[in-house]
Amino acid sequence: MAMPVAKILEESYANALNLAELMYRVRGEKNDFSGKYNLPLKDLSRFFAKTVWESVGGPGGHIIVKHRLTGVVINFSNHKDPVDPGAVLDIAERVQHHLNILGNEIFQFKTRNWKEKPDFKAVAKRIE
């Protein structure tokens, strides 16, 4: 049974808050991306909730996930720990793109971005 759009939106919002935590870790306290050097693989994997990110396969040793609403694809190696700093920057760029689509186009935040939950049922009606 397919998940209702309002539930996907709610799960996407919750996952986006976790992804914001990932972005904070990668950027570091000085916003200099110093966190790119020490991101354990197990930590990275937990940020992509299976309820909203579907596996789209990939070559052996790679994880490729696609978001059910935004269509953003994230690809990373499943065998280098910690994750390669260049790969972390690529992932951060894709995550930021995903967050921008969710916030600007889907949830259409105008004020207090990510601070207040949107009306998921109203958003679902608008995008269906």
PDB file of C-alpha atoms in Angstrom, residues 31-116:
ATOM      1  CA  ASN A  31      31.103  27.377   8.554  1.00  0.00           C
ATOM      2  CA  ASP A  32      34.365  26.356   6.856  1.00  0.00           C
ATOM      3  CA  PHE A  33      33.343  22.779   5.967  1.00  0.00           C
ATOM      4  CA  SER A  34      35.860  21.423   8.476  1.00  0.00           C
ATOM      5  CA  GLY A  35      33.465  18.566   9.253  1.00  0.00           C
ATOM      6  CA  LYS A  36      34.129  17.024   5.856  1.00  0.00           C
ATOM      7  CA  TYR A  37      37.230  15.311   7.230  1.00  0.00           C
ATOM      8  CA  ASN A  38      35.582  13.235   9.917  1.00  0.00           C
ATOM      9  CA  LEU A  39      32.187  11.882   8.858  1.00  0.00           C
ATOM     10  CA  PRO A  40      31.818   8.203   9.783  1.00  0.00           C
ATOM     11  CA  LEU A  41      29.999   6.107   7.189  1.00  0.00           C
ATOM     12  CA  LYS A  42      27.524   4.754   9.755  1.00  0.00           C
ATOM     13  CA  ASP A  43      26.570   8.320  10.674  1.00  0.00           C
ATOM     14  CA  LEU A  44      26.015   9.314   7.049  1.00  0.00           C
ATOM     15  CA  SER A  45      23.723   6.377   6.269  1.00  0.00           C
ATOM     16  CA  ARG A  46      21.344   7.150   9.134  1.00  0.00           C
ATOM     17  CA  PHE A  47      20.456  10.566   7.705  1.00  0.00           C
ATOM     18  CA  PHE A  48      18.550   9.110   4.739  1.00  0.00           C
ATOM     19  CA  ALA A  49      15.268   7.735   6.108  1.00  0.00           C
ATOM     20  CA  LYS A  50      13.999   4.728   4.184  1.00  0.00           C
ATOM     21  CA  THR A  51      10.447   6.098   4.379  1.00  0.00           C
ATOM     22  CA  VAL A  52      11.279   8.963   2.000  1.00  0.00           C
ATOM     23  CA  TRP A  53      14.565   7.929   0.345  1.00  0.00           C
ATOM     24  CA  GLU A  54      14.310   4.895  -1.920  1.00  0.00           C
ATOM     25  CA  SER A  55      17.282   2.841  -2.965  1.00  0.00           C
ATOM     26  CA  VAL A  56      17.829   3.011  -6.715  1.00  0.00           C
ATOM     27  CA  GLY A  57      20.642   0.498  -6.766  1.00  0.00           C
ATOM     28  CA  GLY A  58      24.124   1.150  -7.940  1.00  0.00           C
ATOM     29  CA  PRO A  59      27.420  -0.532  -8.523  1.00  0.00           C
ATOM     30  CA  GLY A  60      28.758  -2.767  -5.762  1.00  0.00           C
ATOM     31  CA  GLY A  61      30.021  -0.786  -2.828  1.00  0.00           C
ATOM     32  CA  HIS A  62      27.841   2.279  -3.544  1.00  0.00           C
ATOM     33  CA  ILE A  63      24.629   3.506  -2.010  1.00  0.00           C
ATOM     34  CA  ILE A  64      22.349   5.473  -4.312  1.00  0.00           C
ATOM     35  CA  VAL A  65      19.117   6.893  -2.905  1.00  0.00           C
ATOM     36  CA  LYS A  66      16.443   9.070  -4.487  1.00  0.00           C
ATOM     37  CA  HIS A  67      13.982  11.236  -2.586  1.00  0.00           C
ATOM     38  CA  ARG A  68      10.345  10.380  -3.276  1.00  0.00           C
ATOM     39  CA  LEU A  69       9.225  14.007  -3.650  1.00  0.00           C
ATOM     40  CA  THR A  70      12.180  16.092  -4.774  1.00  0.00           C
ATOM     41  CA  GLY A  71      13.784  13.479  -7.029  1.00  0.00           C
ATOM     42  CA  VAL A  72      17.232  14.437  -5.706  1.00  0.00           C
ATOM     43  CA  VAL A  73      19.697  11.564  -5.999  1.00  0.00           C
ATOM     44  CA  ILE A  74      22.480  11.060  -3.465  1.00  0.00           C
ATOM     45  CA  ASN A  75      25.323   8.646  -4.216  1.00  0.00           C
ATOM     46  CA  PHE A  76      28.131   7.597  -1.909  1.00  0.00           C
ATOM     47  CA  SER A  77      30.601   4.794  -1.439  1.00  0.00           C
ATOM     48  CA  ASN A  78      29.684   2.194   1.144  1.00  0.00           C
ATOM     49  CA  HIS A  79      33.232   1.088   1.868  1.00  0.00           C
ATOM     50  CA  LYS A  80      35.399   4.101   2.760  1.00  0.00           C
ATOM     51  CA  ASP A  81      35.307   5.087   6.413  1.00  0.00           C
ATOM     52  CA  PRO A  82      35.430   7.924   7.208  1.00  0.00           C
ATOM     53  CA  VAL A  83      33.753   9.152   4.029  1.00  0.00           C
ATOM     54  CA  ASP A  84      36.117  10.826   1.556  1.00  0.00           C
ATOM     55  CA  PRO A  85      36.133  14.626   2.156  1.00  0.00           C
ATOM     56  CA  GLY A  86      35.462  15.352  -1.536  1.00  0.00           C
ATOM     57  CA  ALA A  87      32.488  12.987  -1.473  1.00  0.00           C
ATOM     58  CA  VAL A  88      31.194  14.683   1.686  1.00  0.00           C
ATOM     59  CA  LEU A  89      31.216  18.040  -0.134  1.00  0.00           C
ATOM     60  CA  ASP A  90      29.324  16.527  -3.084  1.00  0.00           C
ATOM     61  CA  ILE A  91      26.773  14.992  -0.720  1.00  0.00           C
ATOM     62  CA  ALA A  92      26.391  18.305   1.138  1.00  0.00           C
ATOM     63  CA  GLU A  93      25.737  20.112  -2.161  1.00  0.00           C
ATOM     64  CA  ARG A  94      23.024  17.584  -3.121  1.00  0.00           C
ATOM     65  CA  VAL A  95      21.485  17.703   0.372  1.00  0.00           C
ATOM     66  CA  GLN A  96      21.355  21.514   0.241  1.00  0.00           C
ATOM     67  CA  HIS A  97      19.686  21.339  -3.183  1.00  0.00           C
ATOM     68  CA  HIS A  98      17.129  18.894  -1.746  1.00  0.00           C
ATOM     69  CA  LEU A  99      16.443  21.139   1.264  1.00  0.00           C
ATOM     70  CA  ASN A 100      16.000  24.145  -1.039  1.00  0.00           C
ATOM     71  CA  ILE A 101      13.435  22.292  -3.178  1.00  0.00           C
ATOM     72  CA  LEU A 102      11.520  21.146  -0.095  1.00  0.00           C
ATOM     73  CA  GLY A 103      11.565  24.542   1.596  1.00  0.00           C
ATOM     74  CA  ASN A 104      11.060  26.826  -1.396  1.00  0.00           C
ATOM     75  CA  GLU A 105       8.973  24.825  -3.855  1.00  0.00           C
ATOM     76  CA  ILE A 106       7.118  22.150  -1.909  1.00  0.00           C
ATOM     77  CA  PHE A 107       6.502  23.689   1.524  1.00  0.00           C
ATOM     78  CA  GLN A 108       6.792  27.238   0.131  1.00  0.00           C
ATOM     79  CA  PHE A 109       8.160  28.688   3.346  1.00  0.00           C
ATOM     80  CA  LYS A 110       7.914  32.476   3.483  1.00  0.00           C
ATOM     81  CA  THR A 111       8.915  33.069   7.117  1.00  0.00           C
ATOM     82  CA  ARG A 112      10.304  30.966   9.969  1.00  0.00           C
ATOM     83  CA  ASN A 113      11.713  28.395   7.553  1.00  0.00           C
ATOM     84  CA  TRP A 114      11.907  24.957   9.196  1.00  0.00           C
ATOM     85  CA  LYS A 115      10.894  26.423  12.587  1.00  0.00           C
ATOM     86  CA  GLU A 116       7.180  25.613  12.319  1.00  0.00           C
TER      87      GLU A 116
END
